[in-house]
Coordinates of C-alpha atoms in Angstrom, one line a residue:
M1 CA 2.5 3.8 132.7
Q2 CA 4.7 3.2 135.7
R3 CA 7.4 1.8 133.5
W4 CA 7.4 5.0 131.4
S5 CA 7.4 7.1 134.5
R6 CA 10.6 5.4 135.7
I7 CA 12.2 5.8 132.3
L8 CA 11.4 9.5 132.3
I9 CA 12.8 10.0 135.8
L10 CA 16.0 8.1 134.8
A11 CA 16.3 10.2 131.6
A12 CA 15.8 13.4 133.4
M13 CA 18.5 12.6 135.9
L14 CA 21.0 11.5 133.2
V15 CA 20.2 14.7 131.2
T16 CA 20.9 16.7 134.3
A17 CA 24.3 15.0 134.7
Y18 CA 25.0 15.5 131.0
L19 CA 24.1 19.2 131.0
L20 CA 26.3 19.8 134.1
I21 CA 29.3 18.2 132.3
L22 CA 28.6 20.3 129.2
A23 CA 28.3 23.4 131.3
W24 CA 31.5 22.6 133.1
N25 CA 33.5 22.3 129.9
K26 CA 31.6 24.8 127.7
D27 CA 33.3 27.7 125.7
H28 CA 37.0 26.4 126.0
P29 CA 38.8 23.2 126.9
A30 CA 41.6 23.3 129.4
S31 CA 44.8 24.9 127.8
S32 CA 48.4 24.7 128.6
A33 CA 49.4 25.8 132.1
V34 CA 50.4 29.4 132.7
S35 CA 53.9 30.1 134.0
A36 CA 54.2 31.4 137.5
T37 CA 53.3 35.1 137.6
A38 CA 56.3 37.3 138.2
V39 CA 55.8 39.8 141.0
S40 CA 58.7 41.9 140.1
T41 CA 58.3 45.2 138.3
P42 CA 58.4 44.8 134.6
A43 CA 61.0 46.9 132.7
V44 CA 60.1 49.8 130.6
T45 CA 59.7 49.0 126.9
T46 CA 61.6 51.5 124.7
A47 CA 61.5 49.7 121.4
L48 CA 58.4 49.7 119.3
S49 CA 56.2 46.7 119.8
S50 CA 56.3 44.2 117.0
D51 CA 52.8 42.9 117.5
L52 CA 51.0 46.0 116.3
P53 CA 49.4 46.6 112.9
P54 CA 51.1 49.2 110.5
T55 CA 49.3 52.4 109.7
H56 CA 47.2 52.3 106.6
G57 CA 48.8 54.0 103.7
A58 CA 52.3 54.2 105.3
A59 CA 55.2 52.7 103.4
T60 CA 56.8 51.3 106.5
P61 CA 55.5 50.3 109.9
I62 CA 55.5 53.5 112.1
N63 CA 54.0 52.4 115.3
R64 CA 52.3 49.0 115.5
D65 CA 51.1 49.6 119.1
V66 CA 48.0 51.6 117.8
P67 CA 45.1 50.8 115.7
P68 CA 45.2 51.5 111.9
V69 CA 43.6 54.7 110.7
S70 CA 41.5 54.9 107.6
A71 CA 43.6 57.4 105.7
A72 CA 47.4 57.8 105.4
S73 CA 48.9 60.0 108.1
T74 CA 51.9 62.1 108.0
P75 CA 54.4 61.0 110.6
V76 CA 55.3 63.9 112.9
A77 CA 58.8 64.0 114.2
A78 CA 59.0 64.1 118.0
A79 CA 61.9 64.7 120.4
V80 CA 62.8 61.5 122.2
A81 CA 63.6 61.9 125.8
P82 CA 65.3 59.2 127.9
D83 CA 62.8 56.7 129.3
Q84 CA 62.0 56.8 132.9
G85 CA 60.8 54.0 135.4
L86 CA 57.3 52.8 135.7
I87 CA 54.9 55.0 137.6
E88 CA 53.2 53.3 140.6
V89 CA 49.6 54.1 141.6
Q90 CA 48.1 52.7 144.7
T91 CA 44.5 53.0 146.2
D92 CA 42.6 50.8 148.6
V93 CA 41.6 48.5 145.8
Y94 CA 44.4 48.8 143.2
R95 CA 48.2 48.8 142.7
L96 CA 48.8 49.9 139.2
L97 CA 52.0 50.3 137.2
I98 CA 51.8 52.8 134.3
N99 CA 54.4 52.8 131.6
P100 CA 55.3 56.5 130.7
R101 CA 56.0 55.3 127.2
G102 CA 52.5 55.7 125.9
G103 CA 50.9 56.0 129.4
D104 CA 49.6 52.4 129.3
V105 CA 48.5 50.4 132.4
V106 CA 50.9 47.5 132.2
R107 CA 50.0 45.9 135.6
S108 CA 47.0 45.9 137.9
E109 CA 47.0 44.2 141.2
L110 CA 43.6 43.7 142.9
L111 CA 44.4 44.3 146.6
Q112 CA 41.2 43.0 147.9
H113 CA 41.3 39.7 146.0
D114 CA 43.9 37.1 146.9
A115 CA 45.6 35.2 144.1
I116 CA 45.5 32.1 146.3
K117 CA 43.2 31.4 149.3
Q118 CA 44.6 32.4 152.6
Q119 CA 47.8 33.9 151.0
P120 CA 48.4 37.7 151.1
T121 CA 49.6 38.0 147.5
P122 CA 47.0 40.0 145.5
F123 CA 45.5 38.8 142.3
V124 CA 47.1 40.2 139.2
L125 CA 44.8 41.0 136.4
L126 CA 46.9 43.0 134.0
E127 CA 50.6 42.4 133.6
Q128 CA 53.4 42.6 131.0
D129 CA 56.5 40.3 131.8
A130 CA 58.1 37.2 130.4
S131 CA 55.2 34.9 131.5
R132 CA 52.2 36.9 130.2
T133 CA 51.1 40.0 128.2
Y134 CA 47.8 41.5 129.1
V135 CA 47.7 45.4 129.0
A136 CA 45.3 48.3 128.7
Q137 CA 46.5 50.9 126.1
S138 CA 45.1 54.3 125.1
G139 CA 46.3 57.2 123.2
L140 CA 45.7 59.6 120.3
I141 CA 46.2 58.6 116.7
G142 CA 45.4 60.2 113.4
T143 CA 46.9 63.1 111.4
H144 CA 48.6 64.7 114.3
G145 CA 48.2 62.1 117.0
P146 CA 51.3 61.7 119.1
D147 CA 51.0 58.0 119.3
Q148 CA 51.6 57.9 115.5
T149 CA 55.0 59.4 115.0
V150 CA 58.2 58.4 113.5
A151 CA 59.7 58.4 117.1
G152 CA 57.1 55.9 118.4
R153 CA 54.7 56.4 121.1
P154 CA 55.1 59.6 123.2
L155 CA 57.2 59.6 126.5
Y156 CA 55.1 61.2 129.1
Q157 CA 56.5 63.1 132.1
A158 CA 55.2 62.7 135.6
T159 CA 56.0 64.8 138.6
K160 CA 56.3 61.7 140.8
S161 CA 57.1 58.0 140.4
Q162 CA 54.7 57.0 143.0
Y163 CA 51.1 58.1 143.8
V164 CA 49.3 56.8 146.9
L165 CA 45.7 57.5 148.0
A166 CA 45.9 58.8 151.5
A167 CA 43.6 57.8 154.3
G168 CA 40.3 59.9 154.0
Q169 CA 41.2 60.9 150.5
K170 CA 38.3 60.3 148.0
T171 CA 40.1 60.6 144.7
L172 CA 43.6 60.2 143.4
V173 CA 44.7 62.2 140.2
V174 CA 47.7 61.1 138.2
P175 CA 48.7 63.6 135.5
L176 CA 51.1 62.7 132.7
V177 CA 52.3 65.5 130.4
Y178 CA 53.9 65.4 126.8
T179 CA 54.7 68.2 124.4
D180 CA 55.5 67.5 120.8
A181 CA 57.8 69.4 118.4
S182 CA 55.1 71.6 117.1
G183 CA 54.2 72.9 120.6
V184 CA 51.0 70.9 121.1
Q185 CA 50.8 69.8 124.8
Y186 CA 49.0 66.6 125.8
I187 CA 47.9 65.9 129.4
K188 CA 46.8 62.4 130.0
T189 CA 45.1 62.1 133.5
Y190 CA 44.2 59.0 135.4
T191 CA 41.6 59.7 138.1
L192 CA 40.9 56.8 140.6
T193 CA 38.2 56.8 143.3
A194 CA 38.5 55.3 146.8
G195 CA 36.8 51.9 147.0
A196 CA 36.0 51.9 143.2
Y197 CA 37.4 50.1 140.2
P198 CA 36.4 52.3 137.4
I199 CA 39.2 54.6 136.3
H200 CA 38.6 57.8 134.5
V201 CA 41.2 58.3 131.7
G202 CA 41.1 61.8 130.3
Y203 CA 43.1 63.6 127.5
R204 CA 43.4 67.4 127.2
V205 CA 44.9 68.6 124.0
I206 CA 46.2 72.2 124.2
N207 CA 47.0 73.3 120.7
R208 CA 49.7 76.0 120.9
S209 CA 50.8 75.3 117.3
A210 CA 50.0 77.5 114.3
Q211 CA 47.8 75.0 112.6
A212 CA 44.6 73.1 113.5
W213 CA 45.1 69.7 115.2
Q214 CA 43.3 66.6 114.1
G215 CA 43.3 63.1 115.7
Q216 CA 41.3 60.3 117.2
L217 CA 41.2 58.9 120.7
F218 CA 41.6 55.1 121.1
G219 CA 41.5 52.6 123.9
Q220 CA 42.3 48.9 123.6
L221 CA 43.1 45.7 125.5
K222 CA 45.9 43.6 124.3
R223 CA 46.3 39.9 125.4
D224 CA 48.3 36.9 124.5
N225 CA 47.3 33.2 124.4
T226 CA 48.0 32.2 128.0
E227 CA 45.2 30.6 129.9
D228 CA 43.0 32.2 132.5
P229 CA 44.9 32.5 135.8
S230 CA 41.7 32.7 137.8
K231 CA 40.5 29.3 136.5
S232 CA 40.3 26.4 138.9
H233 CA 42.6 23.4 138.4
Q234 CA 40.9 21.1 140.8
G235 CA 39.9 17.6 139.8
F236 CA 40.0 15.8 136.6
M237 CA 37.6 18.4 135.0
A238 CA 39.0 21.9 135.4
M239 CA 36.4 24.6 135.7
A240 CA 36.7 26.1 132.1
T241 CA 34.7 29.2 132.0
Y242 CA 34.7 31.7 129.1
L243 CA 37.9 33.4 128.2
G244 CA 37.7 35.8 125.4
G245 CA 36.4 39.1 124.0
A246 CA 33.1 40.7 124.6
W247 CA 31.4 44.0 123.4
G248 CA 28.1 45.8 123.7
T249 CA 26.0 48.6 122.4
T250 CA 22.6 50.1 123.5
T251 CA 20.9 47.8 120.9
E252 CA 23.1 44.8 121.3
P253 CA 24.0 44.8 125.0
Y254 CA 26.2 41.7 125.3
N255 CA 28.0 39.8 122.6
K256 CA 30.9 37.4 122.8
I257 CA 33.8 37.2 120.3
D258 CA 36.2 34.3 120.8
F259 CA 40.0 35.1 120.4
D260 CA 40.2 33.0 117.3
E261 CA 37.5 35.2 115.7
F262 CA 39.4 38.5 116.4
Q263 CA 40.8 38.4 112.9
T264 CA 38.6 35.9 110.9
E265 CA 35.3 37.6 112.0
A266 CA 36.8 40.9 113.2
L267 CA 34.5 43.2 115.1
K268 CA 33.7 46.4 113.3
Q269 CA 30.8 48.2 114.8
T270 CA 30.1 52.0 114.8
T271 CA 27.9 53.1 117.6
Q272 CA 27.3 55.7 120.2
G273 CA 28.9 54.8 123.4
G274 CA 29.1 51.1 123.9
W275 CA 32.0 49.0 125.4
V276 CA 34.6 46.5 124.7
G277 CA 36.2 44.0 127.0
I278 CA 38.2 40.8 127.8
V279 CA 36.3 38.4 130.0
Q280 CA 37.7 35.7 132.2
H281 CA 36.6 33.7 135.3
Y282 CA 35.5 36.2 138.0
F283 CA 37.2 39.3 136.4
V284 CA 36.9 41.5 133.4
S285 CA 38.8 44.4 131.8
A286 CA 36.8 46.9 129.7
W287 CA 37.0 50.2 127.9
I288 CA 33.9 52.2 128.1
P289 CA 34.0 55.4 125.9
D290 CA 31.9 58.4 126.6
S291 CA 28.2 57.4 126.1
K292 CA 27.6 60.6 124.0
S293 CA 30.5 60.0 121.6
Q294 CA 30.5 58.3 118.3
V295 CA 33.0 55.4 118.3
T296 CA 34.0 52.4 116.3
L297 CA 34.4 49.1 118.2
E298 CA 37.0 46.8 116.6
S299 CA 39.2 43.8 117.0
R300 CA 42.3 42.3 115.4
D301 CA 45.1 39.9 115.9
A302 CA 48.8 41.0 115.7
D303 CA 51.7 38.6 115.9
G304 CA 50.0 36.3 118.4
M305 CA 48.4 39.1 120.4
H306 CA 44.6 39.6 120.6
V307 CA 43.5 43.3 120.5
I308 CA 40.0 44.6 121.0
G309 CA 39.2 48.3 121.5
F310 CA 37.5 51.5 120.3
R311 CA 38.4 54.6 118.5
S312 CA 36.6 57.9 118.3
A313 CA 35.5 59.9 115.4
N314 CA 37.8 62.6 114.2
L315 CA 38.6 65.2 116.7
N316 CA 39.5 68.8 115.7
V317 CA 41.3 71.4 117.8
P318 CA 41.8 74.9 116.2
A319 CA 45.1 76.7 116.7
G320 CA 45.2 78.3 120.2
Q321 CA 42.3 76.3 121.6
Q322 CA 42.0 73.1 123.7
L323 CA 39.9 70.0 123.8
D324 CA 39.0 67.5 126.5
V325 CA 38.1 63.8 125.7
S326 CA 37.8 60.8 128.0
A327 CA 36.9 57.2 128.6
T328 CA 36.6 54.8 131.4
L329 CA 38.8 51.8 132.1
Y330 CA 37.5 49.0 134.3
S331 CA 39.9 46.3 135.4
G332 CA 38.5 44.3 138.3
P333 CA 36.0 41.7 139.7
K334 CA 32.7 41.1 137.9
V335 CA 30.5 42.9 140.5
Q336 CA 27.1 43.3 138.8
A337 CA 26.1 46.3 140.8
E338 CA 29.2 48.3 139.7
L339 CA 29.2 47.1 136.1
E340 CA 25.5 47.7 135.5
G341 CA 26.0 51.6 136.0
L342 CA 28.9 51.8 133.6
A343 CA 27.5 50.6 130.3
T344 CA 24.4 48.7 129.0
G345 CA 25.1 45.1 129.1
L346 CA 28.4 45.1 130.8
N347 CA 27.0 43.4 133.9
K348 CA 26.1 40.4 131.7
T349 CA 29.8 39.6 131.6
V350 CA 28.7 37.7 134.8
D351 CA 27.4 35.1 132.4
Y352 CA 24.7 32.8 133.7
G353 CA 24.0 31.3 130.3
I354 CA 20.5 30.5 129.0
L355 CA 19.1 30.2 132.5
W356 CA 20.1 33.8 133.3
P357 CA 16.7 35.0 134.5
I358 CA 16.5 32.1 137.0
A359 CA 20.1 32.5 138.1
Q360 CA 19.7 36.2 138.6
V361 CA 16.7 35.7 140.9
L362 CA 18.7 33.1 142.8
F363 CA 21.7 35.5 143.1
I364 CA 19.5 38.4 144.3
G365 CA 17.9 36.1 146.9
L366 CA 21.3 34.8 147.9
S367 CA 22.8 38.3 148.2
F368 CA 19.8 39.5 150.3
I369 CA 20.3 36.7 152.7
H370 CA 24.0 37.2 152.9
G371 CA 23.3 40.9 153.8
L372 CA 21.4 39.7 156.8
I373 CA 23.6 36.9 158.2
G374 CA 27.0 37.7 156.5
N375 CA 28.0 34.2 155.7
W376 CA 27.6 32.6 152.1
G377 CA 27.4 29.0 153.3
W378 CA 24.5 29.6 155.7
S379 CA 23.0 31.9 152.9
I380 CA 23.0 28.8 150.5
I381 CA 21.3 26.7 153.1
L382 CA 18.6 29.3 153.8
L383 CA 18.1 29.9 150.0
T384 CA 17.5 26.2 149.6
V385 CA 14.9 26.3 152.3
V386 CA 13.2 29.1 150.6
V387 CA 13.2 27.5 147.2
K388 CA 11.9 24.3 148.8
L389 CA 9.0 26.2 150.4
I390 CA 8.2 27.9 147.1
L391 CA 8.0 24.5 145.4
F392 CA 6.3 22.8 148.3
P393 CA 2.7 22.8 146.9
L394 CA 3.8 21.1 143.7
S395 CA 6.2 18.7 145.2
A396 CA 3.8 17.8 148.0
K397 CA 1.2 16.7 145.5
S398 CA 3.8 14.6 143.6
Y399 CA 5.0 13.0 146.8
R400 CA 1.5 12.0 147.9
S401 CA 1.0 10.3 144.5
M402 CA 4.3 8.5 144.9
A403 CA 3.2 7.4 148.4
K404 CA 0.1 6.0 147.0
M405 CA 2.1 4.2 144.3
K406 CA 4.0 2.5 147.1
V407 CA 0.8 1.5 148.7
I408 CA -0.8 0.0 145.6
A409 CA 2.4 -1.8 144.5
P410 CA 1.3 -5.2 146.0
E411 CA -2.0 -4.9 144.0
M412 CA -0.2 -4.1 140.8
Q413 CA 2.1 -7.1 141.3
R414 CA -1.0 -9.4 141.9
M415 CA -2.6 -8.0 138.7
K416 CA 0.5 -8.7 136.8
E417 CA 0.6 -12.3 137.9
E418 CA -3.2 -12.7 137.2
F419 CA -3.2 -11.4 133.7
G420 CA 0.1 -12.8 132.7
E421 CA 1.0 -12.1 129.1
D422 CA -2.3 -10.3 128.3
R423 CA -0.7 -6.9 128.3
M424 CA -3.8 -5.1 127.1
R425 CA -6.0 -6.4 129.9
F426 CA -3.2 -5.6 132.4
S427 CA -2.9 -2.0 131.0
Q428 CA -6.7 -1.5 131.3
E429 CA -6.9 -2.8 134.8
M430 CA -3.9 -0.7 135.8
M431 CA -5.4 2.5 134.4
A432 CA -8.7 1.7 136.2
L433 CA -6.6 1.2 139.5
Y434 CA -4.9 4.6 138.9
R435 CA -8.3 6.3 138.5
R436 CA -9.8 4.6 141.5
E437 CA -6.9 5.5 143.8
Q438 CA -6.4 8.9 142.2
V439 CA -2.8 8.2 141.3
N440 CA -0.6 9.9 138.6
P441 CA 2.5 7.7 138.0
L442 CA 4.1 10.5 136.0
S443 CA 3.9 12.9 139.0
G444 CA 7.0 11.4 140.4
C445 CA 9.0 13.2 137.7
L446 CA 7.8 16.6 138.7
P447 CA 10.2 17.2 141.6
L448 CA 13.1 16.4 139.6
L449 CA 12.0 18.3 136.6
L450 CA 11.4 21.4 138.8
Q451 CA 14.9 21.0 140.3
M452 CA 16.8 20.7 137.1
P453 CA 16.7 24.4 135.9
I454 CA 17.2 25.6 139.5
F455 CA 20.1 23.3 140.0
L456 CA 21.8 24.3 136.8
A457 CA 21.1 28.0 137.4
L458 CA 22.6 27.8 140.9
Y459 CA 25.5 25.9 139.3
W460 CA 26.3 29.1 137.2
V461 CA 25.7 31.4 140.1
L462 CA 28.3 29.7 142.3
M463 CA 30.7 29.4 139.3
E464 CA 30.4 33.0 138.0
S465 CA 29.8 35.1 141.1
V466 CA 33.1 36.6 142.4
E467 CA 31.4 37.3 145.7
L468 CA 31.6 33.5 146.5
R469 CA 35.2 33.3 145.4
H470 CA 37.3 32.2 148.5
A471 CA 34.2 32.6 150.6
P472 CA 34.5 30.5 153.8
W473 CA 31.7 28.6 155.5
M474 CA 32.9 26.6 158.6
F475 CA 35.3 23.8 159.7
W476 CA 37.4 22.7 156.8
I477 CA 35.2 24.5 154.2
Q478 CA 37.0 27.7 153.6
D479 CA 36.3 28.3 149.9
L480 CA 32.7 27.5 148.7
S481 CA 33.8 27.9 145.1
A482 CA 36.3 25.0 145.4
M483 CA 35.9 21.2 145.5
D484 CA 35.9 19.1 148.7
Q485 CA 39.4 17.7 148.8
W486 CA 38.3 15.3 151.5
F487 CA 35.2 14.3 149.5
V488 CA 33.1 14.5 152.7
L489 CA 30.2 16.5 151.3
P490 CA 29.8 14.5 148.1
L491 CA 29.6 11.3 150.1
I492 CA 27.0 12.7 152.4
M493 CA 25.1 13.8 149.3
G494 CA 25.2 10.3 147.9
A495 CA 23.9 8.9 151.2
T496 CA 21.0 11.3 151.4
M497 CA 20.2 10.5 147.7
Y498 CA 20.1 6.8 148.5
V499 CA 17.8 7.4 151.5
Q500 CA 15.5 9.5 149.4
Q501 CA 15.4 6.8 146.7
M502 CA 14.5 4.2 149.3
L503 CA 11.4 6.2 150.3
N504 CA 10.0 6.0 146.7
P505 CA 8.2 3.0 145.3
Q506 CA 10.7 0.7 143.5
P507 CA 10.3 -0.2 139.9
A508 CA 8.8 -3.6 139.0
D509 CA 11.3 -4.1 136.3
P510 CA 14.5 -5.6 137.8
M511 CA 16.7 -3.8 135.2
Q512 CA 15.1 -0.4 136.0
A513 CA 15.4 -1.0 139.7
K514 CA 19.2 -1.8 139.2
M515 CA 19.7 1.4 137.2
M516 CA 17.9 3.5 139.8
R517 CA 20.1 2.0 142.6
M518 CA 23.2 3.1 140.6
L519 CA 22.1 6.7 140.4
P520 CA 23.4 7.7 143.8
I521 CA 26.7 6.3 143.0
I522 CA 26.9 8.0 139.6
F523 CA 25.9 11.4 141.0
T524 CA 28.3 11.0 144.0
V525 CA 31.2 10.4 141.5
L526 CA 30.1 13.4 139.5
L527 CA 29.8 15.8 142.4
L528 CA 33.3 14.7 143.8
F529 CA 34.8 17.5 141.7
F530 CA 32.0 20.2 142.0
P531 CA 32.2 23.3 144.3
Y532 CA 31.3 23.0 148.0
G533 CA 28.4 25.4 147.6
L534 CA 26.6 23.3 144.9
V535 CA 27.0 20.0 146.9
L536 CA 25.8 21.8 150.0
Y537 CA 22.7 22.9 148.2
W538 CA 21.9 19.4 146.9
I539 CA 22.5 17.9 150.5
I540 CA 20.1 20.4 152.1
N541 CA 17.6 19.8 149.3
N542 CA 17.8 16.1 149.7
L543 CA 17.4 16.4 153.5
L544 CA 14.3 18.5 153.2
T545 CA 12.9 16.1 150.5
I546 CA 13.4 13.2 152.9
A547 CA 11.6 15.0 155.7
Q548 CA 8.7 15.9 153.4
Q549 CA 8.5 12.4 151.8
W550 CA 8.7 10.6 155.3
T551 CA 6.0 12.8 156.6
I552 CA 3.6 12.3 153.7
N553 CA 4.3 8.5 153.6

């Protein structure tokens, strides 16, 4: 029985290590390196984009920067004005660049998130330059849509080239105006709020023509194949989290769609409301149409570009009337509290995997403690203490049983020598000894089995929670989401694991004993490349376990 308990403990620990490695490299392997992000302002694109699909029913590609429509549309001639420079928009959280050609967001800098720890350069989420293409596009297509004309996408006019949210100002409104040859006026308005990442994108169609206007609203995200710039490159195993598309509806809140499935298993879902997005480590960009509108969520590939978006049902504006339609663009950090209120399932882009319920409880507890003390490192330590206290009744019983196993070890050795090769008699006498001493040899597995799901769940909390990105603790530990470049914490963890192991009864089988002695070395090597926060949790847990076992022994 003791032999099987040791095998079970060993198997549990090896499974833990294996699951951690799988979790580390799940979804996507490391891809080629990204070129350095250019910080210069990209040039305005005048020519039609070659990566966009042709309009259905059209003899020649009219404008491939928009989704195809279900029926042939008649191209509407439009007056082409000279292009103007990009429009800069700045709030306390954003610096955006909007291309007046189509009114797309071609660059978003997140001013409250550094690209590199302790450097003032903001993290760039959306951009369009020589190194990378990742933009948020929107417009009006269909029979009379201005984004579907012979002249290409409309060139909007703005009253200013720069809009800045002033101190004390709550909202910033950026209006873009375009009038086509038939007299229909389009006002595309970006509305940004102080301290918030959701951007309201509204369209007002004022029909001053002599005929009814028909069209559809669309919003889409377009991205190339470059790797995730927010991914860690530390250690021989890069932290490869999910990079790809995602979508949700009220009945199917969260679904992933890999980039290589954008065309082969293309998304085509008609729903009310919903959302579409592109997810990466710590950050997400998403389009959220009006929750009351009927839309089609769709994906496609176009000349190496991955496109995921939505389009509304047909819109009709009688002559002499006007219509307002809108959607919300989110391009920022994966903050659950903000995402949850935008659309059902959008908060699950903070992907904690199959252990999501446990991870969510850990994150709530961690956030609560952080709200009290204001430091994520000490919050992890206090959370470890709380978890240990919750599991104390179960683990204490297990450790008492293990302590008794250590006491009766000499008697078991005597019985083994006395009965020699008579395994059946030895087993009978050993079971009688267990009953007499009220010992359960399998109870030693319980603490590890309880820790496995908690440890894996906390791994994903530390990996996925943007709140811990670049979060300092003390001394040389200035980023709890990064690995220890000096390997101090992993070595301390290995030492505590060894001490903890010495407090346990040693296996009678020499081979098992040798394998158990190797485990602290194996786990130390494994955790050399894991985040500070996770290693810190394991160290504190080991120290508390040592104190508990020593007291019981």
